[in-house]
Amino acid sequence: THTNRILDILEKNNGKATFFVVGYNIEDNIDTIKRAQSMGCEIGNHTDTHQILTKCDTATLREQVDAPNDMLKNLTGTEIKLFRAPGGAFKGVKQNIGMPLIQWSIDTKDWKSKDAAHKNRTEEERNAELRRIADDVVQNADKGDIVLMHDIYNFTADLCELIIPELTEKGFKLVTVSEMYEIY
């Protein structure tokens, strides 16, 4: 639901994004993944079960990388090219991943502000937090930045309603990680 809202916002603002998908979410979201891909968005791998890879043995690490790659290739018909490690933790395991590891330059920390973590927050407090994060992103964004967000939260979809149009209005073109790599 939230991903489709974000896709609507991207579409309205002529933008694209890279979505790093966790394996256990693939089967229930095939239509959404296909929609994102048909819009020109990129699909990347974010492990099979969101395990911290630096705490996995080599066999488990390979399973965490390979299972979603296989599922996504069967679904999309294309090789998955990019990988994002949960928590950005890849020290000591990078050589075992076998794919480009993508990090971010702006972290919205949207997962800390999600509604479930703030059940007693008032609507006014929630809106202030949305505005604070959006202002931080929009004021600090520079060409070539990668903004980290998690499309599984309603809070994040609301945040996208602020950030995406504002970045577009400032002249930013929202592209996939691979497109940005080609540009820069």
XYZ file of N, CA and C in Angstrom:
552
model
N 0.821 -1.195 0.000
C 0.000 0.000 0.000
C 0.862 1.255 0.000
N 1.832 1.291 0.908
C 2.670 2.485 1.017
C 3.570 2.642 -0.202
N 4.069 1.525 -0.700
C 4.932 1.594 -1.887
C 4.145 2.125 -3.076
N 2.926 1.688 -3.234
C 2.112 2.190 -4.347
C 1.820 3.680 -4.209
N 1.622 4.153 -2.990
C 1.474 5.611 -2.781
C 2.740 6.337 -3.216
N 3.887 5.792 -2.844
C 5.158 6.413 -3.216
C 5.335 6.374 -4.729
N 4.962 5.273 -5.363
C 5.030 5.192 -6.830
C 4.119 6.234 -7.466
N 2.931 6.446 -6.896
C 2.025 7.489 -7.407
C 2.691 8.863 -7.337
N 3.347 9.136 -6.220
C 4.012 10.433 -6.035
C 5.170 10.584 -7.019
N 5.963 9.525 -7.174
C 7.060 9.555 -8.152
C 6.518 9.806 -9.549
N 5.459 9.072 -9.903
C 4.871 9.201 -11.234
C 4.372 10.629 -11.481
N 3.699 11.193 -10.500
C 3.162 12.553 -10.609
C 4.281 13.581 -10.790
N 5.467 13.280 -10.250
C 6.588 14.202 -10.294
C 7.669 13.766 -11.281
N 7.308 12.839 -12.184
C 8.231 12.366 -13.220
C 9.557 11.867 -12.628
N 9.442 11.137 -11.515
C 10.627 10.640 -10.836
C 10.721 9.127 -10.854
N 11.894 8.657 -10.524
C 12.164 7.226 -10.393
C 12.933 7.014 -9.104
N 13.028 5.771 -8.697
C 13.776 5.429 -7.494
C 14.300 4.008 -7.636
N 15.182 3.644 -6.750
C 15.638 2.262 -6.638
C 15.029 1.703 -5.365
N 14.349 0.578 -5.494
C 13.721 -0.092 -4.363
C 14.512 -1.355 -4.058
N 15.092 -1.413 -2.861
C 15.821 -2.594 -2.422
C 14.835 -3.475 -1.671
N 14.579 -4.655 -2.221
C 13.500 -5.518 -1.767
C 14.040 -6.652 -0.888
N 13.350 -6.897 0.227
C 13.663 -8.024 1.098
C 12.921 -9.243 0.557
N 13.606 -10.365 0.491
C 13.057 -11.587 -0.101
C 11.698 -11.990 0.430
N 11.494 -11.930 1.738
C 10.209 -12.375 2.284
C 9.046 -11.459 1.905
N 9.323 -10.322 1.300
C 8.257 -9.422 0.842
C 7.924 -9.584 -0.642
N 8.712 -10.361 -1.357
C 8.553 -10.437 -2.811
C 7.227 -11.064 -3.217
N 6.929 -12.227 -2.706
C 5.761 -12.991 -3.163
C 4.449 -12.224 -3.012
N 4.306 -11.465 -1.931
C 3.066 -10.723 -1.684
C 3.011 -9.385 -2.402
N 4.068 -9.031 -3.110
C 4.140 -7.705 -3.726
C 4.554 -7.749 -5.191
N 4.244 -8.829 -5.854
C 4.652 -9.003 -7.253
C 4.111 -7.878 -8.135
N 2.840 -7.542 -7.993
C 2.262 -6.490 -8.832
C 2.940 -5.141 -8.592
N 3.250 -4.855 -7.338
C 3.904 -3.588 -7.016
C 5.323 -3.550 -7.588
N 6.044 -4.650 -7.472
C 7.403 -4.720 -8.023
C 7.359 -4.542 -9.538
N 6.419 -5.209 -10.177
C 6.287 -5.075 -11.633
C 5.882 -3.653 -12.025
N 5.015 -3.042 -11.229
C 4.615 -1.653 -11.508
C 5.830 -0.732 -11.410
N 6.607 -0.888 -10.351
C 7.796 -0.045 -10.177
C 8.744 -0.218 -11.357
N 8.961 -1.445 -11.739
C 9.868 -1.703 -12.860
C 9.309 -1.116 -14.159
N 8.008 -1.217 -14.375
C 7.406 -0.676 -15.603
C 7.491 0.847 -15.655
N 7.612 1.483 -14.493
C 7.756 2.942 -14.423
C 9.204 3.382 -14.627
N 10.100 2.412 -14.748
C 11.520 2.748 -14.902
C 12.286 2.746 -13.601
N 11.625 2.352 -12.515
C 12.328 2.234 -11.243
C 13.205 0.988 -11.270
N 14.190 0.988 -10.427
C 15.141 -0.120 -10.357
C 14.845 -0.957 -9.124
N 15.008 -2.266 -9.278
C 14.796 -3.187 -8.171
C 16.154 -3.747 -7.757
N 16.455 -3.614 -6.476
C 17.696 -4.144 -5.932
C 17.405 -5.146 -4.825
N 18.444 -5.751 -4.328
C 18.372 -6.801 -3.315
C 18.715 -6.221 -1.946
N 17.879 -6.564 -0.944
C 18.116 -6.122 0.432
C 18.107 -7.319 1.388
N 18.610 -8.446 0.922
C 18.714 -9.742 1.617
C 17.383 -10.489 1.588
N 17.445 -11.733 2.015
C 16.262 -12.580 2.024
C 15.386 -12.334 3.249
N 16.013 -12.210 4.424
C 15.230 -12.053 5.661
C 15.706 -10.891 6.520
N 16.439 -9.964 5.934
C 16.910 -8.751 6.601
C 17.848 -9.061 7.765
N 18.678 -10.074 7.603
C 19.680 -10.386 8.617
C 20.876 -9.457 8.486
N 21.494 -9.143 9.597
C 22.731 -8.371 9.592
C 23.832 -9.308 9.108
N 24.380 -9.004 7.953
C 25.300 -9.924 7.279
C 26.600 -10.138 8.024
N 27.042 -9.163 8.786
C 28.294 -9.307 9.521
C 28.168 -10.321 10.659
N 26.946 -10.766 10.930
C 26.715 -11.763 11.975
C 26.391 -13.138 11.394
N 26.509 -13.269 10.066
C 26.176 -14.528 9.380
C 27.442 -15.286 9.003
N 27.335 -16.618 8.977
C 28.430 -17.393 8.406
C 28.334 -17.275 6.884
N 29.344 -17.744 6.183
C 29.410 -17.561 4.729
C 28.232 -18.215 4.008
N 27.823 -19.403 4.421
C 26.709 -20.098 3.762
C 25.413 -19.312 3.933
N 25.158 -18.799 5.123
C 23.950 -18.007 5.376
C 23.994 -16.710 4.581
N 25.159 -16.085 4.540
C 25.314 -14.856 3.773
C 24.976 -15.105 2.308
N 25.484 -16.185 1.735
C 25.210 -16.503 0.325
C 23.714 -16.710 0.118
N 23.060 -17.380 1.049
C 21.606 -17.603 0.954
C 20.864 -16.267 1.016
N 21.315 -15.364 1.881
C 20.694 -14.050 2.025
C 20.796 -13.233 0.738
N 21.868 -13.430 -0.004
C 22.065 -12.705 -1.262
C 21.402 -13.434 -2.427
N 21.616 -14.729 -2.523
C 21.181 -15.477 -3.702
C 19.673 -15.705 -3.794
N 19.011 -15.981 -2.688
C 17.574 -16.294 -2.735
C 16.756 -15.146 -3.337
N 16.909 -13.903 -2.871
C 16.131 -12.827 -3.498
C 16.549 -12.563 -4.942
N 17.839 -12.705 -5.238
C 18.281 -12.522 -6.628
C 17.556 -13.494 -7.544
N 17.473 -14.759 -7.128
C 16.793 -15.768 -7.941
C 15.303 -15.467 -8.076
N 14.655 -15.123 -6.957
C 13.218 -14.812 -6.991
C 12.946 -13.610 -7.885
N 13.756 -12.563 -7.719
C 13.537 -11.347 -8.500
C 13.849 -11.550 -9.975
N 14.860 -12.360 -10.285
C 15.159 -12.633 -11.688
C 13.995 -13.392 -12.326
N 13.442 -14.368 -11.617
C 12.290 -15.110 -12.141
C 11.087 -14.190 -12.326
N 10.918 -13.242 -11.444
C 9.782 -12.322 -11.491
C 9.947 -11.271 -12.578
N 11.119 -10.653 -12.632
C 11.311 -9.500 -13.518
C 11.955 -9.861 -14.846
N 12.608 -11.019 -14.897
C 13.296 -11.413 -16.124
C 14.646 -10.741 -16.302
N 15.083 -9.995 -15.304
C 16.374 -9.321 -15.405
C 17.249 -9.677 -14.199
N 18.550 -9.598 -14.420
C 19.508 -9.816 -13.333
C 19.421 -8.642 -12.367
N 19.462 -8.930 -11.106
C 19.493 -7.884 -10.090
C 20.950 -7.472 -9.937
N 21.192 -6.170 -10.056
C 22.565 -5.674 -10.127
C 23.081 -5.065 -8.831
N 22.178 -4.593 -7.975
C 22.600 -3.816 -6.816
C 22.147 -4.448 -5.505
N 22.926 -4.198 -4.466
C 22.663 -4.776 -3.161
C 22.806 -3.704 -2.089
N 21.888 -3.715 -1.124
C 22.002 -2.848 0.047
C 21.962 -3.725 1.287
N 22.984 -3.624 2.097
C 23.090 -4.431 3.312
C 22.229 -3.830 4.421
N 21.471 -4.652 5.138
C 20.694 -4.138 6.268
C 21.598 -3.397 7.249
N 21.151 -2.214 7.636
C 21.918 -1.401 8.563
C 23.211 -0.859 7.983
N 23.435 -1.088 6.692
C 24.684 -0.657 6.073
C 25.878 -1.458 6.541
N 25.637 -2.591 7.195
C 26.712 -3.393 7.786
C 27.249 -4.409 6.785
N 28.460 -4.154 6.308
C 29.078 -5.094 5.375
C 30.570 -5.285 5.622
N 31.094 -4.637 6.647
C 32.528 -4.744 6.939
C 32.910 -6.210 7.180
N 33.894 -6.665 6.436
C 34.372 -8.028 6.576
C 33.630 -9.049 5.734
N 32.508 -8.661 5.127
C 31.757 -9.607 4.287
C 31.591 -9.106 2.852
N 32.046 -7.905 2.594
C 31.873 -7.286 1.278
C 32.321 -8.203 0.140
N 33.464 -8.843 0.314
C 34.015 -9.691 -0.737
C 33.149 -10.914 -1.011
N 32.270 -11.292 -0.091
C 31.410 -12.468 -0.274
C 30.056 -12.135 -0.898
N 29.769 -10.864 -1.087
C 28.456 -10.476 -1.602
C 28.401 -10.578 -3.118
N 29.443 -10.161 -3.793
C 29.523 -10.330 -5.241
C 28.666 -9.379 -6.050
N 28.225 -8.305 -5.451
C 27.419 -7.299 -6.138
C 27.851 -5.938 -5.627
N 27.630 -4.881 -6.407
C 27.911 -3.544 -5.885
C 27.046 -3.255 -4.661
N 27.698 -2.798 -3.608
C 27.015 -2.435 -2.362
C 26.665 -0.957 -2.406
N 25.413 -0.662 -2.215
C 24.943 0.714 -2.285
C 24.702 1.227 -0.866
N 25.282 2.375 -0.583
C 25.075 3.060 0.675
C 24.287 4.339 0.382
N 24.100 5.161 1.349
C 23.314 6.378 1.200
C 24.129 7.562 1.695
N 23.727 8.738 1.264
C 24.395 9.948 1.730
C 23.484 10.781 2.633
N 22.177 10.572 2.535
C 21.219 11.233 3.427
C 20.320 10.157 4.023
N 20.342 10.058 5.334
C 19.512 9.082 6.040
C 18.368 9.820 6.720
N 17.148 9.574 6.271
C 15.985 10.226 6.872
C 15.665 9.662 8.259
N 16.192 8.497 8.544
C 15.890 7.787 9.797
C 14.377 7.658 9.982
N 13.688 7.466 8.858
C 12.231 7.344 8.883
C 11.763 6.181 9.744
N 12.568 5.147 9.841
C 12.204 3.986 10.658
C 12.121 4.358 12.143
N 12.860 5.376 12.567
C 12.781 5.826 13.957
C 11.503 6.629 14.204
N 10.985 7.242 13.156
C 9.822 8.127 13.295
C 8.516 7.474 12.895
N 8.565 6.212 12.502
C 7.344 5.528 12.062
C 6.270 5.594 13.148
N 5.043 5.514 12.738
C 3.918 5.690 13.646
C 3.890 4.653 14.761
N 4.231 3.404 14.475
C 4.192 2.356 15.491
C 5.147 2.640 16.650
N 6.212 3.375 16.383
C 7.183 3.706 17.428
C 6.755 4.919 18.251
N 5.698 5.600 17.817
C 5.253 6.828 18.486
C 3.734 6.835 18.625
N 3.214 5.830 19.297
C 1.763 5.671 19.404
C 1.073 6.820 20.131
N 1.775 7.508 21.017
C 1.166 8.587 21.790
C 1.436 9.964 21.194
N 2.040 9.993 20.018
C 2.352 11.265 19.372
C 1.061 11.899 18.853
N 0.931 13.190 19.039
C -0.240 13.891 18.518
C -0.064 14.121 17.021
N -1.142 14.443 16.346
C -1.083 14.743 14.913
C -0.172 15.949 14.660
N -0.243 16.913 15.553
C 0.613 18.094 15.440
C 2.091 17.714 15.569
N 2.407 16.851 16.513
C 3.790 16.391 16.695
C 4.261 15.577 15.484
N 3.358 14.749 14.968
C 3.688 13.939 13.789
C 3.979 14.843 12.593
N 3.114 15.834 12.369
C 3.312 16.760 11.251
C 4.599 17.567 11.413
N 4.923 17.935 12.634
C 6.164 18.672 12.882
C 7.382 17.802 12.574
N 7.306 16.532 12.930
C 8.406 15.606 12.632
C 8.542 15.394 11.121
N 7.427 15.231 10.426
C 7.457 15.124 8.963
C 8.123 16.361 8.356
N 7.714 17.527 8.798
C 8.249 18.775 8.255
C 9.738 18.916 8.555
N 10.147 18.549 9.789
C 11.552 18.649 10.177
C 12.431 17.766 9.284
N 12.012 16.524 9.077
C 12.785 15.601 8.247
C 12.802 16.086 6.799
N 11.641 16.480 6.290
C 11.561 16.948 4.898
C 12.455 18.161 4.696
N 12.408 19.117 5.613
C 13.251 20.309 5.499
C 14.725 19.937 5.504
N 15.099 19.001 6.365
C 16.487 18.563 6.447
C 16.951 17.963 5.124
N 16.123 17.102 4.542
C 16.478 16.474 3.269
C 16.569 17.521 2.162
N 15.532 18.324 2.023
C 15.462 19.289 0.923
C 16.579 20.333 1.038
N 16.866 20.800 2.244
C 17.901 21.820 2.429
C 19.312 21.265 2.228
N 19.512 19.990 2.519
C 20.857 19.413 2.451
C 21.126 18.596 1.204
N 20.116 18.341 0.401
C 20.306 17.511 -0.800
C 21.223 18.204 -1.793
N 22.075 17.391 -2.396
C 22.975 17.876 -3.433
C 22.955 16.847 -4.558
N 23.378 17.264 -5.741
C 23.366 16.333 -6.868
C 24.219 15.112 -6.522
N 23.713 13.961 -6.886
C 24.400 12.715 -6.624
C 24.090 12.085 -5.285
N 23.264 12.733 -4.468
C 22.924 12.157 -3.170
C 21.949 10.992 -3.314
N 22.082 10.048 -2.414
C 21.137 8.938 -2.287
C 20.433 9.120 -0.953
N 19.107 9.254 -1.007
C 18.297 9.460 0.185
C 17.716 8.112 0.607
N 18.016 7.705 1.833
C 17.536 6.428 2.360
C 16.166 6.602 2.998
N 15.213 5.807 2.493
C 13.861 5.778 3.054
C 13.368 4.340 2.989
N 12.366 4.038 3.788
C 11.815 2.682 3.870
C 10.344 2.715 3.455
N 10.029 2.120 2.338
C 8.690 2.229 1.755
C 7.633 1.385 2.458
N 7.969 0.794 3.576
C 7.011 -0.063 4.283
C 6.196 0.696 5.346
N 6.455 1.986 5.486
C 5.778 2.769 6.522
C 4.884 3.848 5.922
N 3.711 4.021 6.525
C 2.820 5.103 6.153
C 3.507 6.456 6.378
N 4.276 6.565 7.461
C 5.006 7.790 7.756
C 5.913 8.160 6.584
N 6.564 7.172 6.012
C 7.481 7.419 4.891
C 6.720 7.874 3.651
N 5.574 7.274 3.385
C 4.777 7.711 2.235
C 4.349 9.166 2.424
N 3.966 9.529 3.648
C 3.624 10.923 3.929
C 4.841 11.824 3.750
N 5.999 11.342 4.156
C 7.242 12.090 3.985
C 7.548 12.305 2.506
N 7.308 11.286 1.702
C 7.519 11.396 0.250
C 6.611 12.447 -0.371
N 5.403 12.586 0.174
C 4.485 13.606 -0.343
C 5.044 15.002 -0.166
N 5.926 15.175 0.796
C 6.577 16.468 1.005
C 7.885 16.560 0.206
N 8.733 15.559 0.368
C 10.097 15.614 -0.169
C 10.141 15.565 -1.691
N 9.434 14.646 -2.302
C 9.548 14.449 -3.756
C 9.150 15.704 -4.530
N 7.978 16.301 -4.283
C 7.643 17.523 -5.027
C 8.598 18.681 -4.727
N 9.055 18.785 -3.487
C 9.943 19.889 -3.133
C 11.311 19.748 -3.803
N 11.839 18.534 -3.856
C 13.107 18.323 -4.561
C 12.939 18.593 -6.054
N 11.828 18.137 -6.615
C 11.556 18.364 -8.032
C 11.448 19.861 -8.320
N 10.758 20.572 -7.447
C 10.605 22.025 -7.611
C 11.953 22.746 -7.547
N 12.880 22.200 -6.752
C 14.223 22.783 -6.655
C 15.091 22.448 -7.868
N 14.559 21.625 -8.788
C 15.304 21.293 -9.995
C 15.984 19.942 -9.982
N 15.783 19.162 -8.936
C 16.361 17.826 -8.895
C 15.570 16.887 -9.784
N 16.267 16.003 -10.453
C 15.642 14.924 -11.214
C 15.864 13.653 -10.416
N 14.775 12.992 -10.038
C 14.878 11.771 -9.246
C 15.086 10.588 -10.181
N 16.215 9.916 -10.013
C 16.612 8.831 -10.900
C 16.988 7.605 -10.076
N 17.208 6.492 -10.769
C 17.649 5.271 -10.101
C 19.132 5.377 -9.767
N 19.592 4.490 -8.909
C 21.014 4.458 -8.563
C 21.858 4.200 -9.809
N 21.438 3.270 -10.657
C 22.210 2.970 -11.871
C 22.249 4.161 -12.822
N 21.128 4.870 -12.953
C 21.124 6.066 -13.796
C 22.058 7.124 -13.228
N 22.045 7.283 -11.914
C 22.927 8.268 -11.304
C 24.387 7.870 -11.514
N 24.678 6.594 -11.414
C 26.041 6.129 -11.660
C 26.494 6.511 -13.073
N 25.602 6.330 -14.042
C 25.939 6.678 -15.422
C 26.169 8.187 -15.574
N 25.378 8.987 -14.860
C 25.499 10.436 -14.937
C 26.804 10.908 -14.316
N 27.154 10.351 -13.173
C 28.317 10.823 -12.434
C 29.515 9.918 -12.585
